[in-house]
Amino acid sequence: MNNKQQIEKMTDMMSKFIALVSYKLPDDVENKLKELSDEETNPLAKTIYNTMEENQNLAQELKRPSCQDTGVLQFFIKCGQNFPLIGQLEKILRDSVYQSTLDTPLRHNSVETFDEYNTGKNIGKGTPSIFWEIEEESDKVEIYTYMAGGGCSLPGAATVLMPGEGYETVVKFVLDRMTSYGINACPPLLVGVGVGTSVETAALNSKLALMRSVESKSENENAAKMEKLLEDGINAIGLGPQGLKGAKSVMGVNVVNTARHPSTIGVAVNTGCWSHRRGKITFDSDLNYEINTHKGVKL
Ligand code: SF4
């Protein structure tokens, strides 16, 4: 395959992968929704979980998005320095979003800010969003694909705390957002908490937290403790599925942290909704692929 053929092949595969992410939830989310549904005793909540399951089954059968809001596409890439299409990857991803917009189809969700027109392509200034990490001595690429819907993005917030405010204030900040805006994000939620120096490092960490499995735990013991405390605290609100009351509010709480300036605690929160459409695909240098989040599924 020459370079042009490789670009076409990867664009086509990424377009199909975006379609897959739109209509099939990742295995961890499917399993967790089933678990929450089985545990639920509130009759209305139970009915909503059953409707969600039926919705998912139909979405897969018809190959149509499981929610009408297919979001703004966001990609989190770990790219080996020797991956052959490293220089073309941004264009490949943008073109695949456009292709998937036509084929899947995806809702038109890219409005040029201030000019106030919808591009109709899901491509605009800075969209899709692409975040890079370069890996040394590697020739593969790992791509997390995420559909950032309006409702699930709405509770997002970031701030910088004085260090004296401590980690208790991190918890308070997250709980305040969840009690005021959590309901907008179609619970049960996956809550991502980021901690770092400033708002943008905390915000990126909070979104990376949403890329982790709903059952995962932070490797840092204290962060894992905060995850558990927040999970119990947010569950105690009893939002239930779609915010109509129920036993649980969340699928999980994930905390991602980086080192921070000694004089600040940057904190951010981001939420994923019940229809948490994220997928991870890995390509080797010959463009053989593996879908890490949806076992046994082929493009
Ligand atoms: S919050 Fe999620 S499920 Fe609800 S409308 Fe938005 S994308 Fe769809």
PDB file of C-alpha atoms and ligand atoms in Angstrom:
ATOM      1  CA  MET A   1       0.000   0.000   0.000  1.00  0.00           C
ATOM      2  CA  ASN A   2       1.300   3.435  -0.840  1.00  0.00           C
ATOM      3  CA  ASN A   3       0.837   6.414   1.484  1.00  0.00           C
ATOM      4  CA  LYS A   4      -2.351   7.595  -0.258  1.00  0.00           C
ATOM      5  CA  GLN A   5      -3.942   4.148   0.027  1.00  0.00           C
ATOM      6  CA  GLN A   6      -2.974   3.899   3.709  1.00  0.00           C
ATOM      7  CA  ILE A   7      -4.598   7.269   4.414  1.00  0.00           C
ATOM      8  CA  GLU A   8      -7.783   6.214   2.638  1.00  0.00           C
ATOM      9  CA  LYS A   9      -7.866   2.894   4.475  1.00  0.00           C
ATOM     10  CA  MET A  10      -7.410   4.435   7.913  1.00  0.00           C
ATOM     11  CA  THR A  11      -9.962   7.185   7.201  1.00  0.00           C
ATOM     12  CA  ASP A  12     -12.496   4.528   6.216  1.00  0.00           C
ATOM     13  CA  MET A  13     -11.792   2.395   9.294  1.00  0.00           C
ATOM     14  CA  MET A  14     -11.993   5.367  11.663  1.00  0.00           C
ATOM     15  CA  SER A  15     -15.267   6.439  10.064  1.00  0.00           C
ATOM     16  CA  LYS A  16     -16.679   2.950  10.706  1.00  0.00           C
ATOM     17  CA  PHE A  17     -15.261   2.962  14.235  1.00  0.00           C
ATOM     18  CA  ILE A  18     -17.004   6.284  14.990  1.00  0.00           C
ATOM     19  CA  ALA A  19     -20.256   4.721  13.767  1.00  0.00           C
ATOM     20  CA  LEU A  20     -19.688   1.740  16.077  1.00  0.00           C
ATOM     21  CA  VAL A  21     -19.069   4.012  19.064  1.00  0.00           C
ATOM     22  CA  SER A  22     -22.317   5.856  18.273  1.00  0.00           C
ATOM     23  CA  TYR A  23     -24.525   2.768  18.403  1.00  0.00           C
ATOM     24  CA  LYS A  24     -22.771   0.347  20.760  1.00  0.00           C
ATOM     25  CA  LEU A  25     -21.727   1.218  24.298  1.00  0.00           C
ATOM     26  CA  PRO A  26     -18.372  -0.086  25.554  1.00  0.00           C
ATOM     27  CA  ASP A  27     -18.442  -3.413  27.440  1.00  0.00           C
ATOM     28  CA  ASP A  28     -17.768  -1.867  30.871  1.00  0.00           C
ATOM     29  CA  VAL A  29     -20.725   0.542  30.543  1.00  0.00           C
ATOM     30  CA  GLU A  30     -23.072  -2.173  29.234  1.00  0.00           C
ATOM     31  CA  ASN A  31     -22.152  -4.433  32.153  1.00  0.00           C
ATOM     32  CA  LYS A  32     -22.520  -1.673  34.728  1.00  0.00           C
ATOM     33  CA  LEU A  33     -25.935  -0.600  33.433  1.00  0.00           C
ATOM     34  CA  LYS A  34     -27.074  -4.215  33.680  1.00  0.00           C
ATOM     35  CA  GLU A  35     -25.746  -4.458  37.243  1.00  0.00           C
ATOM     36  CA  LEU A  36     -27.467  -1.197  38.288  1.00  0.00           C
ATOM     37  CA  SER A  37     -30.695  -2.335  36.656  1.00  0.00           C
ATOM     38  CA  ASP A  38     -30.585  -5.692  38.471  1.00  0.00           C
ATOM     39  CA  GLU A  39     -30.024  -3.944  41.817  1.00  0.00           C
ATOM     40  CA  GLU A  40     -32.765  -1.363  41.345  1.00  0.00           C
ATOM     41  CA  THR A  41     -36.023  -1.820  43.271  1.00  0.00           C
ATOM     42  CA  ASN A  42     -37.838   1.421  42.401  1.00  0.00           C
ATOM     43  CA  PRO A  43     -40.442   0.419  39.738  1.00  0.00           C
ATOM     44  CA  LEU A  44     -40.090   3.620  37.671  1.00  0.00           C
ATOM     45  CA  ALA A  45     -36.292   3.392  37.731  1.00  0.00           C
ATOM     46  CA  LYS A  46     -36.508  -0.266  36.713  1.00  0.00           C
ATOM     47  CA  THR A  47     -38.738   0.661  33.750  1.00  0.00           C
ATOM     48  CA  ILE A  48     -36.243   3.325  32.653  1.00  0.00           C
ATOM     49  CA  TYR A  49     -33.345   0.847  32.785  1.00  0.00           C
ATOM     50  CA  ASN A  50     -35.396  -1.601  30.718  1.00  0.00           C
ATOM     51  CA  THR A  51     -36.107   1.142  28.172  1.00  0.00           C
ATOM     52  CA  MET A  52     -32.402   1.980  28.017  1.00  0.00           C
ATOM     53  CA  GLU A  53     -31.627  -1.670  27.314  1.00  0.00           C
ATOM     54  CA  GLU A  54     -34.262  -1.863  24.593  1.00  0.00           C
ATOM     55  CA  ASN A  55     -32.886   1.365  23.121  1.00  0.00           C
ATOM     56  CA  GLN A  56     -29.402  -0.142  23.027  1.00  0.00           C
ATOM     57  CA  ASN A  57     -30.597  -3.359  21.411  1.00  0.00           C
ATOM     58  CA  LEU A  58     -32.432  -1.423  18.699  1.00  0.00           C
ATOM     59  CA  ALA A  59     -29.472   0.913  18.126  1.00  0.00           C
ATOM     60  CA  GLN A  60     -27.227  -2.103  17.497  1.00  0.00           C
ATOM     61  CA  GLU A  61     -29.752  -3.904  15.347  1.00  0.00           C
ATOM     62  CA  LEU A  62     -30.461  -0.848  13.181  1.00  0.00           C
ATOM     63  CA  LYS A  63     -26.895   0.507  13.394  1.00  0.00           C
ATOM     64  CA  ARG A  64     -28.216   3.903  14.399  1.00  0.00           C
ATOM     65  CA  PRO A  65     -26.907   6.200  17.184  1.00  0.00           C
ATOM     66  CA  SER A  66     -28.167   5.278  20.626  1.00  0.00           C
ATOM     67  CA  CYS A  67     -28.839   8.945  21.421  1.00  0.00           C
ATOM     68  CA  GLN A  68     -29.828  11.695  19.010  1.00  0.00           C
ATOM     69  CA  ASP A  69     -27.050  13.903  20.410  1.00  0.00           C
ATOM     70  CA  THR A  70     -23.941  12.344  18.878  1.00  0.00           C
ATOM     71  CA  GLY A  71     -21.872  15.100  20.447  1.00  0.00           C
ATOM     72  CA  VAL A  72     -18.719  16.817  19.354  1.00  0.00           C
ATOM     73  CA  LEU A  73     -16.057  14.228  18.554  1.00  0.00           C
ATOM     74  CA  GLN A  74     -13.028  14.217  20.830  1.00  0.00           C
ATOM     75  CA  PHE A  75      -9.927  12.088  20.285  1.00  0.00           C
ATOM     76  CA  PHE A  76      -7.269  11.273  22.860  1.00  0.00           C
ATOM     77  CA  ILE A  77      -4.286   9.809  21.042  1.00  0.00           C
ATOM     78  CA  LYS A  78      -1.174   8.031  22.185  1.00  0.00           C
ATOM     79  CA  CYS A  79       0.894   7.910  19.001  1.00  0.00           C
ATOM     80  CA  GLY A  80       4.188   6.099  18.599  1.00  0.00           C
ATOM     81  CA  GLN A  81       6.932   8.268  17.145  1.00  0.00           C
ATOM     82  CA  ASN A  82       7.322   5.740  14.305  1.00  0.00           C
ATOM     83  CA  PHE A  83       3.647   5.285  13.405  1.00  0.00           C
ATOM     84  CA  PRO A  84       3.768   5.731   9.606  1.00  0.00           C
ATOM     85  CA  LEU A  85       0.785   8.145   9.371  1.00  0.00           C
ATOM     86  CA  ILE A  86       1.724  10.354  12.327  1.00  0.00           C
ATOM     87  CA  GLY A  87       1.925  13.454  10.139  1.00  0.00           C
ATOM     88  CA  GLN A  88      -1.429  12.795   8.465  1.00  0.00           C
ATOM     89  CA  LEU A  89      -3.324  11.667  11.571  1.00  0.00           C
ATOM     90  CA  GLU A  90      -5.161  14.937  12.290  1.00  0.00           C
ATOM     91  CA  LYS A  91      -6.432  15.126   8.709  1.00  0.00           C
ATOM     92  CA  ILE A  92      -7.423  11.448   8.805  1.00  0.00           C
ATOM     93  CA  LEU A  93      -9.457  12.004  11.965  1.00  0.00           C
ATOM     94  CA  ARG A  94     -11.166  15.133  10.643  1.00  0.00           C
ATOM     95  CA  ASP A  95     -12.020  13.424   7.346  1.00  0.00           C
ATOM     96  CA  SER A  96     -13.300  10.336   9.157  1.00  0.00           C
ATOM     97  CA  VAL A  97     -15.622  12.518  11.268  1.00  0.00           C
ATOM     98  CA  TYR A  98     -17.016  14.077   8.098  1.00  0.00           C
ATOM     99  CA  GLN A  99     -17.378  10.660   6.450  1.00  0.00           C
ATOM    100  CA  SER A 100     -19.154   9.273   9.511  1.00  0.00           C
ATOM    101  CA  THR A 101     -21.409  12.356   9.638  1.00  0.00           C
ATOM    102  CA  LEU A 102     -22.680  11.387   6.186  1.00  0.00           C
ATOM    103  CA  ASP A 103     -22.750   7.609   6.630  1.00  0.00           C
ATOM    104  CA  THR A 104     -23.807   6.894  10.238  1.00  0.00           C
ATOM    105  CA  PRO A 105     -25.320   9.577  10.198  1.00  0.00           C
ATOM    106  CA  LEU A 106     -24.217  11.872  13.032  1.00  0.00           C
ATOM    107  CA  ARG A 107     -26.120  14.965  14.150  1.00  0.00           C
ATOM    108  CA  HIS A 108     -24.611  18.266  12.990  1.00  0.00           C
ATOM    109  CA  ASN A 109     -23.001  19.558  16.173  1.00  0.00           C
ATOM    110  CA  SER A 110     -20.337  22.029  15.119  1.00  0.00           C
ATOM    111  CA  VAL A 111     -21.461  25.651  15.394  1.00  0.00           C
ATOM    112  CA  GLU A 112     -18.833  28.280  14.610  1.00  0.00           C
ATOM    113  CA  THR A 113     -18.637  30.401  17.754  1.00  0.00           C
ATOM    114  CA  PHE A 114     -19.634  34.091  17.307  1.00  0.00           C
ATOM    115  CA  ASP A 115     -20.377  33.528  13.603  1.00  0.00           C
ATOM    116  CA  GLU A 116     -23.308  31.360  14.734  1.00  0.00           C
ATOM    117  CA  TYR A 117     -23.677  28.981  11.859  1.00  0.00           C
ATOM    118  CA  ASN A 118     -23.625  25.208  11.870  1.00  0.00           C
ATOM    119  CA  THR A 119     -20.989  23.877   9.483  1.00  0.00           C
ATOM    120  CA  GLY A 120     -23.170  20.823   8.866  1.00  0.00           C
ATOM    121  CA  LYS A 121     -20.049  18.660   8.791  1.00  0.00           C
ATOM    122  CA  ASN A 122     -19.123  18.194  12.464  1.00  0.00           C
ATOM    123  CA  ILE A 123     -15.893  19.906  11.496  1.00  0.00           C
ATOM    124  CA  GLY A 124     -15.160  23.445  12.590  1.00  0.00           C
ATOM    125  CA  LYS A 125     -12.463  25.581  14.079  1.00  0.00           C
ATOM    126  CA  GLY A 126     -10.805  23.214  16.571  1.00  0.00           C
ATOM    127  CA  THR A 127     -13.430  20.480  16.169  1.00  0.00           C
ATOM    128  CA  PRO A 128     -13.110  17.585  16.367  1.00  0.00           C
ATOM    129  CA  SER A 129     -10.847  18.091  19.403  1.00  0.00           C
ATOM    130  CA  ILE A 130      -7.609  16.144  19.231  1.00  0.00           C
ATOM    131  CA  PHE A 131      -5.290  15.669  22.217  1.00  0.00           C
ATOM    132  CA  TRP A 132      -1.843  14.181  21.646  1.00  0.00           C
ATOM    133  CA  GLU A 133       0.647  12.146  23.571  1.00  0.00           C
ATOM    134  CA  ILE A 134       3.754  10.899  21.740  1.00  0.00           C
ATOM    135  CA  GLU A 135       5.229   7.536  22.685  1.00  0.00           C
ATOM    136  CA  GLU A 136       8.900   6.851  22.206  1.00  0.00           C
ATOM    137  CA  GLU A 137      10.160   3.781  20.276  1.00  0.00           C
ATOM    138  CA  SER A 138       6.688   2.703  19.184  1.00  0.00           C
ATOM    139  CA  ASP A 139       5.087   2.339  15.761  1.00  0.00           C
ATOM    140  CA  LYS A 140       1.454   1.932  16.842  1.00  0.00           C
ATOM    141  CA  VAL A 141      -1.291   4.384  17.713  1.00  0.00           C
ATOM    142  CA  GLU A 142      -3.991   4.139  20.395  1.00  0.00           C
ATOM    143  CA  ILE A 143      -7.042   6.316  19.823  1.00  0.00           C
ATOM    144  CA  TYR A 144      -9.771   6.989  22.364  1.00  0.00           C
ATOM    145  CA  THR A 145     -12.854   8.286  20.583  1.00  0.00           C
ATOM    146  CA  TYR A 146     -15.465  10.104  22.639  1.00  0.00           C
ATOM    147  CA  MET A 147     -18.764  11.756  21.766  1.00  0.00           C
ATOM    148  CA  ALA A 148     -19.114  14.804  24.005  1.00  0.00           C
ATOM    149  CA  GLY A 149     -22.853  15.424  24.140  1.00  0.00           C
ATOM    150  CA  GLY A 150     -24.400  18.711  25.274  1.00  0.00           C
ATOM    151  CA  GLY A 151     -26.148  17.390  28.380  1.00  0.00           C
ATOM    152  CA  CYS A 152     -23.223  15.368  29.629  1.00  0.00           C
ATOM    153  CA  SER A 153     -20.798  18.258  29.040  1.00  0.00           C
ATOM    154  CA  LEU A 154     -23.004  20.713  30.939  1.00  0.00           C
ATOM    155  CA  PRO A 155     -21.999  19.851  34.538  1.00  0.00           C
ATOM    156  CA  GLY A 156     -18.327  20.396  33.611  1.00  0.00           C
ATOM    157  CA  ALA A 157     -16.476  22.986  35.704  1.00  0.00           C
ATOM    158  CA  ALA A 158     -12.971  23.818  36.844  1.00  0.00           C
ATOM    159  CA  THR A 159     -11.433  26.076  39.449  1.00  0.00           C
ATOM    160  CA  VAL A 160      -8.201  26.626  41.338  1.00  0.00           C
ATOM    161  CA  LEU A 161      -8.219  26.284  45.104  1.00  0.00           C
ATOM    162  CA  MET A 162      -5.844  27.674  47.694  1.00  0.00           C
ATOM    163  CA  PRO A 163      -3.810  24.762  49.079  1.00  0.00           C
ATOM    164  CA  GLY A 164      -5.168  25.488  52.558  1.00  0.00           C
ATOM    165  CA  GLU A 165      -8.654  24.651  51.290  1.00  0.00           C
ATOM    166  CA  GLY A 166      -7.443  21.081  51.046  1.00  0.00           C
ATOM    167  CA  TYR A 167      -8.852  17.993  49.410  1.00  0.00           C
ATOM    168  CA  GLU A 168     -12.078  18.427  51.419  1.00  0.00           C
ATOM    169  CA  THR A 169     -12.843  21.404  49.164  1.00  0.00           C
ATOM    170  CA  VAL A 170     -12.155  19.268  46.084  1.00  0.00           C
ATOM    171  CA  VAL A 171     -14.909  16.948  47.314  1.00  0.00           C
ATOM    172  CA  LYS A 172     -17.223  19.874  48.087  1.00  0.00           C
ATOM    173  CA  PHE A 173     -16.634  21.354  44.613  1.00  0.00           C
ATOM    174  CA  VAL A 174     -17.544  18.065  42.918  1.00  0.00           C
ATOM    175  CA  LEU A 175     -20.594  17.456  45.140  1.00  0.00           C
ATOM    176  CA  ASP A 176     -21.875  21.021  44.533  1.00  0.00           C
ATOM    177  CA  ARG A 177     -21.748  20.451  40.764  1.00  0.00           C
ATOM    178  CA  MET A 178     -23.397  17.063  41.015  1.00  0.00           C
ATOM    179  CA  THR A 179     -26.260  18.285  43.219  1.00  0.00           C
ATOM    180  CA  SER A 180     -26.917  21.298  40.959  1.00  0.00           C
ATOM    181  CA  TYR A 181     -26.185  20.058  37.416  1.00  0.00           C
ATOM    182  CA  GLY A 182     -25.733  16.273  37.606  1.00  0.00           C
ATOM    183  CA  ILE A 183     -29.362  15.737  36.667  1.00  0.00           C
ATOM    184  CA  ASN A 184     -28.808  17.449  33.288  1.00  0.00           C
ATOM    185  CA  ALA A 185     -26.388  14.744  32.195  1.00  0.00           C
ATOM    186  CA  CYS A 186     -28.828  11.800  31.959  1.00  0.00           C
ATOM    187  CA  PRO A 187     -27.756   9.675  34.960  1.00  0.00           C
ATOM    188  CA  PRO A 188     -26.437   7.210  35.926  1.00  0.00           C
ATOM    189  CA  LEU A 189     -23.250   9.198  35.480  1.00  0.00           C
ATOM    190  CA  LEU A 190     -19.604   8.447  35.116  1.00  0.00           C
ATOM    191  CA  VAL A 191     -17.973  11.291  37.050  1.00  0.00           C
ATOM    192  CA  GLY A 192     -14.443  12.296  36.075  1.00  0.00           C
ATOM    193  CA  VAL A 193     -12.439  14.362  38.544  1.00  0.00           C
ATOM    194  CA  GLY A 194      -9.142  15.937  37.561  1.00  0.00           C
ATOM    195  CA  VAL A 195      -6.587  17.419  39.931  1.00  0.00           C
ATOM    196  CA  GLY A 196      -3.527  19.386  38.843  1.00  0.00           C
ATOM    197  CA  THR A 197      -2.011  22.859  38.940  1.00  0.00           C
ATOM    198  CA  SER A 198      -4.356  25.033  36.909  1.00  0.00           C
ATOM    199  CA  VAL A 199      -7.757  24.871  35.259  1.00  0.00           C
ATOM    200  CA  GLU A 200      -6.610  23.388  31.950  1.00  0.00           C
ATOM    201  CA  THR A 201      -4.468  20.632  33.473  1.00  0.00           C
ATOM    202  CA  ALA A 202      -7.255  19.735  35.877  1.00  0.00           C
ATOM    203  CA  ALA A 203      -9.828  19.838  33.052  1.00  0.00           C
ATOM    204  CA  LEU A 204      -7.814  17.547  30.782  1.00  0.00           C
ATOM    205  CA  ASN A 205      -7.280  15.142  33.684  1.00  0.00           C
ATOM    206  CA  SER A 206     -11.022  15.106  34.389  1.00  0.00           C
ATOM    207  CA  LYS A 207     -11.759  14.141  30.773  1.00  0.00           C
ATOM    208  CA  LEU A 208      -9.021  11.498  30.761  1.00  0.00           C
ATOM    209  CA  ALA A 209     -10.743  10.124  33.871  1.00  0.00           C
ATOM    210  CA  LEU A 210     -13.815   9.498  31.685  1.00  0.00           C
ATOM    211  CA  MET A 211     -11.683   7.365  29.345  1.00  0.00           C
ATOM    212  CA  ARG A 212     -10.983   4.942  32.184  1.00  0.00           C
ATOM    213  CA  SER A 213     -13.285   1.973  32.748  1.00  0.00           C
ATOM    214  CA  VAL A 214     -16.252   2.593  35.077  1.00  0.00           C
ATOM    215  CA  GLU A 215     -14.941  -0.118  37.421  1.00  0.00           C
ATOM    216  CA  SER A 216     -11.324   1.060  37.469  1.00  0.00           C
ATOM    217  CA  LYS A 217      -9.609   2.454  40.545  1.00  0.00           C
ATOM    218  CA  SER A 218      -6.840   5.007  40.792  1.00  0.00           C
ATOM    219  CA  GLU A 219      -3.415   3.511  41.440  1.00  0.00           C
ATOM    220  CA  ASN A 220      -2.898   6.186  44.084  1.00  0.00           C
ATOM    221  CA  GLU A 221      -4.324   4.978  47.373  1.00  0.00           C
ATOM    222  CA  ASN A 222      -5.594   8.384  48.501  1.00  0.00           C
ATOM    223  CA  ALA A 223      -7.124   9.171  45.115  1.00  0.00           C
ATOM    224  CA  ALA A 224      -8.842   5.757  45.192  1.00  0.00           C
ATOM    225  CA  LYS A 225     -10.208   6.605  48.635  1.00  0.00           C
ATOM    226  CA  MET A 226     -11.588   9.885  47.262  1.00  0.00           C
ATOM    227  CA  GLU A 227     -13.203   7.984  44.376  1.00  0.00           C
ATOM    228  CA  LYS A 228     -15.011   5.723  46.835  1.00  0.00           C
ATOM    229  CA  LEU A 229     -16.107   8.579  49.114  1.00  0.00           C
ATOM    230  CA  LEU A 230     -17.415  10.596  46.167  1.00  0.00           C
ATOM    231  CA  GLU A 231     -19.177   7.573  44.713  1.00  0.00           C
ATOM    232  CA  ASP A 232     -20.958   6.925  48.008  1.00  0.00           C
ATOM    233  CA  GLY A 233     -21.752  10.634  48.450  1.00  0.00           C
ATOM    234  CA  ILE A 234     -23.197  11.121  44.954  1.00  0.00           C
ATOM    235  CA  ASN A 235     -25.119   7.851  45.150  1.00  0.00           C
ATOM    236  CA  ALA A 236     -26.684   9.088  48.384  1.00  0.00           C
ATOM    237  CA  ILE A 237     -28.411  11.863  46.365  1.00  0.00           C
ATOM    238  CA  GLY A 238     -30.388   9.043  44.722  1.00  0.00           C
ATOM    239  CA  LEU A 239     -30.656  10.611  41.264  1.00  0.00           C
ATOM    240  CA  GLY A 240     -31.580   7.280  39.677  1.00  0.00           C
ATOM    241  CA  PRO A 241     -31.725   6.714  35.925  1.00  0.00           C
ATOM    242  CA  GLN A 242     -32.530   9.927  34.018  1.00  0.00           C
ATOM    243  CA  GLY A 243     -32.666  11.763  37.355  1.00  0.00           C
ATOM    244  CA  LEU A 244     -36.123  10.394  38.206  1.00  0.00           C
ATOM    245  CA  LYS A 245     -34.962   8.909  41.525  1.00  0.00           C
ATOM    246  CA  GLY A 246     -33.492   5.527  42.209  1.00  0.00           C
ATOM    247  CA  ALA A 247     -30.992   3.616  44.289  1.00  0.00           C
ATOM    248  CA  LYS A 248     -27.848   4.919  42.587  1.00  0.00           C
ATOM    249  CA  SER A 249     -26.702   8.085  40.805  1.00  0.00           C
ATOM    250  CA  VAL A 250     -23.435   6.978  39.253  1.00  0.00           C
ATOM    251  CA  MET A 251     -21.799   4.187  37.310  1.00  0.00           C
ATOM    252  CA  GLY A 252     -18.519   5.233  38.899  1.00  0.00           C
ATOM    253  CA  VAL A 253     -16.213   8.070  39.920  1.00  0.00           C
ATOM    254  CA  ASN A 254     -12.693   8.226  38.447  1.00  0.00           C
ATOM    255  CA  VAL A 255      -9.987  10.580  39.673  1.00  0.00           C
ATOM    256  CA  VAL A 256      -6.931  11.401  37.544  1.00  0.00           C
ATOM    257  CA  ASN A 257      -4.195  13.575  38.992  1.00  0.00           C
ATOM    258  CA  THR A 258      -0.866  15.031  37.992  1.00  0.00           C
ATOM    259  CA  ALA A 259       1.676  16.753  40.213  1.00  0.00           C
ATOM    260  CA  ARG A 260       0.683  20.307  41.156  1.00  0.00           C
ATOM    261  CA  HIS A 261       2.188  23.646  42.096  1.00  0.00           C
ATOM    262  CA  PRO A 262       2.644  23.784  45.888  1.00  0.00           C
ATOM    263  CA  SER A 263       0.445  26.898  46.080  1.00  0.00           C
ATOM    264  CA  THR A 264      -2.542  25.582  44.134  1.00  0.00           C
ATOM    265  CA  ILE A 265      -4.988  22.732  43.851  1.00  0.00           C
ATOM    266  CA  GLY A 266      -6.542  22.877  40.402  1.00  0.00           C
ATOM    267  CA  VAL A 267      -9.728  20.791  40.276  1.00  0.00           C
ATOM    268  CA  ALA A 268     -12.148  19.997  37.486  1.00  0.00           C
ATOM    269  CA  VAL A 269     -15.166  17.792  37.043  1.00  0.00           C
ATOM    270  CA  ASN A 270     -16.557  16.269  33.843  1.00  0.00           C
ATOM    271  CA  THR A 271     -19.452  13.874  33.452  1.00  0.00           C
ATOM    272  CA  GLY A 272     -20.334  11.038  31.140  1.00  0.00           C
ATOM    273  CA  CYS A 273     -24.001  10.083  30.762  1.00  0.00           C
ATOM    274  CA  TRP A 274     -25.606   6.630  30.743  1.00  0.00           C
ATOM    275  CA  SER A 275     -24.995   6.602  26.985  1.00  0.00           C
ATOM    276  CA  HIS A 276     -21.259   7.011  27.560  1.00  0.00           C
ATOM    277  CA  ARG A 277     -20.020   6.596  24.025  1.00  0.00           C
ATOM    278  CA  ARG A 278     -16.318   6.043  24.218  1.00  0.00           C
ATOM    279  CA  GLY A 279     -14.223   3.543  22.345  1.00  0.00           C
ATOM    280  CA  LYS A 280     -10.569   2.703  22.087  1.00  0.00           C
ATOM    281  CA  ILE A 281      -8.958   1.365  18.925  1.00  0.00           C
ATOM    282  CA  THR A 282      -5.293   0.510  18.403  1.00  0.00           C
ATOM    283  CA  PHE A 283      -3.589   0.355  14.987  1.00  0.00           C
ATOM    284  CA  ASP A 284      -0.218  -1.191  14.265  1.00  0.00           C
ATOM    285  CA  SER A 285       2.086   0.132  11.541  1.00  0.00           C
ATOM    286  CA  ASP A 286       0.359  -2.082   8.908  1.00  0.00           C
ATOM    287  CA  LEU A 287      -3.043  -0.714   9.999  1.00  0.00           C
ATOM    288  CA  ASN A 288      -4.141  -3.977  11.589  1.00  0.00           C
ATOM    289  CA  TYR A 289      -6.521  -2.939  14.327  1.00  0.00           C
ATOM    290  CA  GLU A 290      -7.757  -4.080  17.716  1.00  0.00           C
ATOM    291  CA  ILE A 291     -10.865  -2.677  19.380  1.00  0.00           C
ATOM    292  CA  ASN A 292     -10.044  -2.643  23.071  1.00  0.00           C
ATOM    293  CA  THR A 293     -13.373  -1.464  24.500  1.00  0.00           C
ATOM    294  CA  HIS A 294     -15.845  -3.624  22.552  1.00  0.00           C
ATOM    295  CA  LYS A 295     -14.806  -7.288  22.812  1.00  0.00           C
ATOM    296  CA  GLY A 296     -15.245  -9.440  19.714  1.00  0.00           C
ATOM    297  CA  VAL A 297     -16.555  -6.597  17.532  1.00  0.00           C
ATOM    298  CA  LYS A 298     -15.231  -6.126  13.990  1.00  0.00           C
ATOM    299  CA  LEU A 299     -15.510  -3.077  11.747  1.00  0.00           C
TER     300      LEU A 299
HETATM  301  S1  SF4 B   1     -26.683  13.514  28.234  1.00  0.00           S
HETATM  302 FE1  SF4 B   1     -26.114  11.698  26.993  1.00  0.00          FE
HETATM  303  S2  SF4 B   1     -27.996  10.470  26.797  1.00  0.00           S
HETATM  304 FE2  SF4 B   1     -28.583  12.525  27.529  1.00  0.00          FE
HETATM  305  S3  SF4 B   1     -29.124  13.642  25.653  1.00  0.00           S
HETATM  306 FE3  SF4 B   1     -26.945  14.094  26.105  1.00  0.00          FE
HETATM  307  S4  SF4 B   1     -25.748  12.567  24.955  1.00  0.00           S
HETATM  308 FE4  SF4 B   1     -27.881  11.836  25.035  1.00  0.00          FE
END
